[in-house]
Tab-separated table of C-alpha atoms in Angstrom:
chain	number	residue	atom	x	y	z
A	1327	MET	CA	60.853	66.808	-135.330
A	1328	SER	CA	60.772	67.144	-131.090
A	1329	TYR	CA	57.458	65.559	-129.649
A	1330	ILE	CA	56.845	68.907	-127.825
A	1331	GLN	CA	58.117	71.978	-129.725
A	1332	MET	CA	57.277	75.519	-129.088
A	1333	ARG	CA	58.494	77.993	-130.986
A	1334	GLU	CA	58.250	82.062	-129.595
A	1335	VAL	CA	55.250	81.249	-127.618
A	1336	THR	CA	53.738	84.026	-125.976
A	1337	LYS	CA	50.468	83.917	-123.538
A	1338	ILE	CA	49.351	87.633	-122.391
A	1339	TYR	CA	46.209	87.943	-119.947
A	1340	ASN	CA	44.096	91.090	-120.209
A	1341	ASN	CA	45.943	92.370	-123.518
A	1342	GLY	CA	46.392	96.197	-123.841
A	1343	ARG	CA	44.497	96.856	-120.608
A	1344	PRO	CA	46.203	98.501	-117.148
A	1345	ASN	CA	46.031	94.995	-115.643
A	1346	GLU	CA	47.817	93.162	-118.441
A	1347	VAL	CA	50.421	90.123	-117.734
A	1348	LYS	CA	52.555	88.731	-119.599
A	1349	ALA	CA	52.788	85.202	-118.420
A	1350	LEU	CA	54.933	83.873	-121.262
A	1351	ARG	CA	57.717	85.332	-123.178
A	1352	GLY	CA	58.612	84.047	-125.887
A	1353	VAL	CA	59.327	80.521	-125.241
A	1354	ASN	CA	61.376	77.998	-127.299
A	1355	LEU	CA	61.251	74.366	-125.967
A	1356	ASP	CA	61.776	70.816	-127.201
A	1357	ILE	CA	60.910	67.633	-125.330
A	1358	GLU	CA	61.249	64.757	-127.009
A	1359	LYS	CA	58.880	61.624	-126.583
A	1360	GLY	CA	59.565	59.626	-123.389
A	1361	GLU	CA	61.547	62.232	-121.549
A	1362	SER	CA	60.874	63.153	-117.829
A	1363	VAL	CA	60.781	66.858	-117.145
A	1364	ALA	CA	60.551	68.942	-113.984
A	1365	VAL	CA	59.601	72.367	-114.563
A	1366	MET	CA	60.786	75.033	-111.549
A	1367	GLY	CA	59.921	78.696	-110.441
A	1368	VAL	CA	58.379	80.976	-107.923
A	1369	SER	CA	54.986	81.467	-107.675
A	1370	GLY	CA	53.546	83.540	-110.894
A	1371	SER	CA	56.764	82.919	-113.123
A	1372	GLY	CA	54.174	81.175	-115.431
A	1373	LYS	CA	55.024	77.361	-114.541
A	1374	SER	CA	51.148	76.659	-114.699
A	1375	THR	CA	50.301	78.512	-117.858
A	1376	LEU	CA	53.072	76.499	-119.614
A	1377	LEU	CA	51.782	73.188	-118.322
A	1378	HIS	CA	47.803	74.449	-119.594
A	1379	ILE	CA	49.262	75.608	-123.224
A	1380	MET	CA	51.402	72.120	-123.457
A	1381	GLY	CA	48.098	70.321	-122.182
A	1382	THR	CA	45.631	72.165	-124.768
A	1383	LEU	CA	43.435	73.843	-121.888
A	1384	ASP	CA	44.802	77.348	-122.842
A	1385	ALA	CA	45.920	78.793	-126.150
A	1386	PRO	CA	49.030	80.829	-126.732
A	1387	THR	CA	48.377	84.432	-127.653
A	1388	GLY	CA	51.372	84.160	-130.349
A	1389	GLY	CA	54.056	81.468	-131.608
A	1390	SER	CA	53.520	78.251	-132.504
A	1391	TYR	CA	53.221	74.694	-130.486
A	1392	LEU	CA	52.903	71.275	-131.959
A	1393	MET	CA	52.468	67.789	-130.064
A	1394	ASP	CA	53.771	65.005	-131.934
A	1395	GLY	CA	53.724	67.214	-135.296
A	1396	ILE	CA	50.234	68.282	-135.157
A	1397	ASP	CA	49.169	71.951	-134.761
A	1398	VAL	CA	46.240	71.157	-132.321
A	1399	PHE	CA	45.401	74.876	-131.977
A	1400	ALA	CA	44.089	74.387	-135.431
A	1401	MET	CA	41.645	72.224	-134.765
A	1402	SER	CA	38.117	72.944	-133.703
A	1403	PRO	CA	36.892	72.615	-130.041
A	1404	ALA	CA	35.673	69.432	-130.722
A	1405	GLU	CA	38.445	68.004	-132.130
A	1406	LYS	CA	40.778	69.358	-129.616
A	1407	ALA	CA	38.541	68.018	-126.977
A	1408	LYS	CA	38.867	64.776	-128.337
A	1409	PHE	CA	42.600	64.718	-128.565
A	1410	ARG	CA	43.222	66.075	-125.614
A	1411	ASN	CA	41.197	63.123	-124.071
A	1412	ALA	CA	43.176	60.740	-126.195
A	1413	LYS	CA	46.508	61.608	-125.685
A	1414	ILE	CA	46.936	63.818	-122.828
A	1415	GLY	CA	46.351	62.892	-118.816
A	1416	PHE	CA	46.223	65.781	-116.324
A	1417	ALA	CA	47.219	65.170	-112.492
A	1418	LEU	CA	46.195	68.320	-110.315
A	1419	GLN	CA	47.575	69.735	-107.179
A	1420	ASP	CA	44.139	69.735	-105.723
A	1421	PHE	CA	43.439	66.473	-107.174
A	1422	GLY	CA	40.548	67.390	-109.366
A	1423	LEU	CA	38.160	64.739	-107.802
A	1424	LEU	CA	34.212	64.569	-107.077
A	1425	ASP	CA	34.686	64.224	-103.730
A	1426	THR	CA	31.015	62.689	-103.531
A	1427	GLU	CA	31.769	59.746	-105.939
A	1428	THR	CA	33.605	56.426	-105.230
A	1429	ALA	CA	37.158	56.508	-106.600
A	1430	GLU	CA	35.649	54.018	-109.026
A	1431	TYR	CA	33.791	56.497	-110.480
A	1432	ASN	CA	36.692	59.254	-110.730
A	1433	ILE	CA	39.181	57.041	-112.457
A	1434	ARG	CA	36.515	56.029	-115.013
A	1435	LEU	CA	35.058	58.961	-115.685
A	1436	PRO	CA	37.446	60.286	-118.763
A	1437	LEU	CA	35.891	56.685	-120.508
A	1438	TYR	CA	32.494	58.390	-121.015
A	1439	PHE	CA	33.704	60.512	-123.538
A	1440	THR	CA	34.838	57.366	-125.616
A	1441	GLU	CA	32.943	54.308	-127.256
A	1442	SER	CA	34.368	51.866	-124.676
A	1443	LYS	CA	31.891	49.079	-123.827
A	1444	ILE	CA	30.862	48.794	-120.203
A	1445	LYS	CA	32.591	45.442	-119.673
A	1446	ASP	CA	35.857	46.954	-120.903
A	1447	VAL	CA	35.660	50.139	-118.537
A	1448	LYS	CA	35.380	47.850	-115.504
A	1449	ARG	CA	38.436	46.106	-116.426
A	1450	LYS	CA	40.569	49.220	-117.829
A	1451	VAL	CA	39.646	50.701	-114.440
A	1452	ALA	CA	40.456	47.525	-112.095
A	1453	GLU	CA	43.667	46.956	-113.918
A	1454	ILE	CA	45.197	50.630	-113.483
A	1455	ALA	CA	43.995	50.659	-110.275
A	1456	GLU	CA	45.797	47.269	-108.810
A	1457	ARG	CA	49.028	48.632	-110.639
A	1458	LEU	CA	48.903	51.865	-108.609
A	1459	GLY	CA	48.078	50.059	-105.320
A	1460	ILE	CA	44.463	50.924	-104.531
A	1461	GLY	CA	42.562	48.187	-106.048
A	1462	ASN	CA	40.976	47.658	-102.680
A	1463	LEU	CA	39.774	51.538	-102.523
A	1464	LEU	CA	37.729	51.645	-105.725
A	1465	LYS	CA	34.311	51.922	-103.868
A	1466	ARG	CA	35.499	54.153	-101.036
A	1467	LYS	CA	34.051	58.082	-101.833
A	1468	ILE	CA	37.052	60.315	-102.091
A	1469	THR	CA	36.018	61.992	-99.146
A	1470	GLN	CA	37.421	58.681	-97.164
A	1471	LEU	CA	40.808	58.603	-98.959
A	1472	SER	CA	44.296	60.185	-97.697
A	1473	GLY	CA	46.405	62.727	-99.673
A	1474	GLY	CA	48.380	60.127	-101.558
A	1475	GLN	CA	45.462	57.867	-102.148
A	1476	LYS	CA	43.855	61.041	-103.839
A	1477	GLN	CA	46.564	61.787	-105.539
A	1478	ARG	CA	46.583	58.074	-106.651
A	1479	VAL	CA	42.964	57.956	-108.111
A	1480	ALA	CA	44.023	61.135	-109.739
A	1481	ILE	CA	46.668	59.510	-111.853
A	1482	ALA	CA	45.106	56.403	-112.244
A	1483	ARG	CA	42.350	58.971	-114.150
A	1484	ALA	CA	44.743	60.425	-115.913
A	1485	LEU	CA	46.243	56.750	-117.625
A	1486	ILE	CA	42.858	55.289	-117.969
A	1487	CYS	CA	42.818	56.292	-121.830
A	1488	ASP	CA	46.417	55.065	-122.068
A	1489	PRO	CA	47.754	58.682	-122.857
A	1490	GLU	CA	51.128	59.558	-124.366
A	1491	LEU	CA	51.748	62.546	-122.139
A	1492	ILE	CA	51.018	63.223	-118.583
A	1493	LEU	CA	50.872	66.617	-117.309
A	1494	ALA	CA	51.593	67.042	-113.193
A	1495	ASP	CA	50.656	70.066	-111.725
A	1496	GLU	CA	52.136	70.624	-108.296
A	1497	PRO	CA	51.001	66.959	-107.397
A	1498	THR	CA	52.976	66.607	-104.448
A	1499	SER	CA	52.544	70.014	-102.803
A	1500	ALA	CA	49.649	69.218	-100.254
A	1501	LEU	CA	51.550	65.740	-99.314
A	1502	ASP	CA	53.947	64.721	-96.628
A	1503	ARG	CA	57.466	64.105	-97.977
A	1504	LYS	CA	57.229	60.097	-98.016
A	1505	THR	CA	54.255	59.994	-99.849
A	1506	ALA	CA	55.391	63.090	-102.045
A	1507	GLU	CA	58.179	60.900	-102.922
A	1508	GLU	CA	55.985	57.787	-103.551
A	1509	ILE	CA	53.590	59.900	-105.981
A	1510	VAL	CA	57.108	60.809	-108.007
A	1511	GLY	CA	58.111	57.542	-108.242
A	1512	VAL	CA	55.075	56.383	-109.573
A	1513	LEU	CA	55.133	58.999	-112.370
A	1514	LEU	CA	58.515	58.075	-113.297
A	1515	GLY	CA	57.656	54.578	-113.531
A	1516	LEU	CA	54.932	55.786	-115.891
A	1517	GLN	CA	58.203	57.431	-117.767
A	1518	LYS	CA	59.694	53.839	-117.999
A	1519	ASP	CA	56.727	52.645	-119.644
A	1520	GLY	CA	57.412	55.007	-122.447
A	1521	LYS	CA	54.928	58.015	-121.054
A	1522	THR	CA	56.256	61.447	-121.836
A	1523	VAL	CA	55.774	63.031	-117.947
A	1524	ILE	CA	56.143	66.645	-117.162
A	1525	MET	CA	55.844	68.083	-113.483
A	1526	VAL	CA	55.574	71.373	-112.050
A	1527	THR	CA	57.353	71.810	-108.509
A	1528	HIS	CA	59.095	73.893	-106.513
A	1529	ASP	CA	60.755	71.060	-104.783
A	1530	GLY	CA	64.270	70.954	-106.015
A	1531	ALA	CA	64.715	67.503	-104.337
A	1532	LEU	CA	62.172	65.865	-106.213
A	1533	ALA	CA	62.736	67.514	-109.125
A	1534	SER	CA	66.522	66.064	-109.450
A	1535	GLU	CA	64.809	62.793	-109.585
A	1536	PHE	CA	64.060	63.605	-113.164
A	1537	GLY	CA	66.024	63.446	-116.672
A	1538	ARG	CA	65.662	66.878	-117.119
A	1539	ILE	CA	64.936	70.380	-115.268
A	1540	LEU	CA	63.224	73.529	-116.708
A	1541	LYS	CA	63.644	76.678	-115.089
A	1542	ILE	CA	61.190	79.541	-115.966
A	1543	SER	CA	61.555	83.156	-114.294
A	1544	ASP	CA	58.980	85.832	-115.243
A	1545	GLY	CA	57.780	83.866	-118.350
A	1546	ILE	CA	61.102	82.734	-119.991
A	1547	VAL	CA	62.348	79.011	-119.839
A	1548	ASN	CA	65.785	78.517	-119.493
A	1549	GLN	CA	67.006	75.035	-120.735
């Protein structure tokens, strides 16, 4: 069985109402563990909806979704949240960081939902920050960082619980070309370490760096 398996997945917003939106239309998809996959499509095509369902942030209206053989949506909300925190890391377009806090605080935030000891938290944060080249920025507030530095902090936060799956939703859209290429390099480096990396992007040149490109149009995925 594939690491990620979707069968006839649909997602309908405002179901049965005049403003009904069919965001996903019978998606069938298999992604193997350790793959790097880019998802491309125009705005409104269903890219982010697909990623949110993969990340268990949104539930499908119909069909089935298994991650590593597990039906996550059969879990209770508490079980699902624990599973997501342990298995999935997110890097978002707007970084999703707390601007008034330090880089260190933002990176360690997911560990508050685990049983990690304080000394272990500090060690993990320092190690992941050094790996991403931001070890000297831990005490800075997010407002003092550049766009590329913020995205590295966001990726560090995504990695702090050592997840198997990294989901990146347009992580380079607000960055200049050089910085965007650096961030993609960071993500693909994670794939070489055995992580499964899926990135939504509008940029064909960046997408071409990934092992596979999925194109989505009007809620239908073409592999």
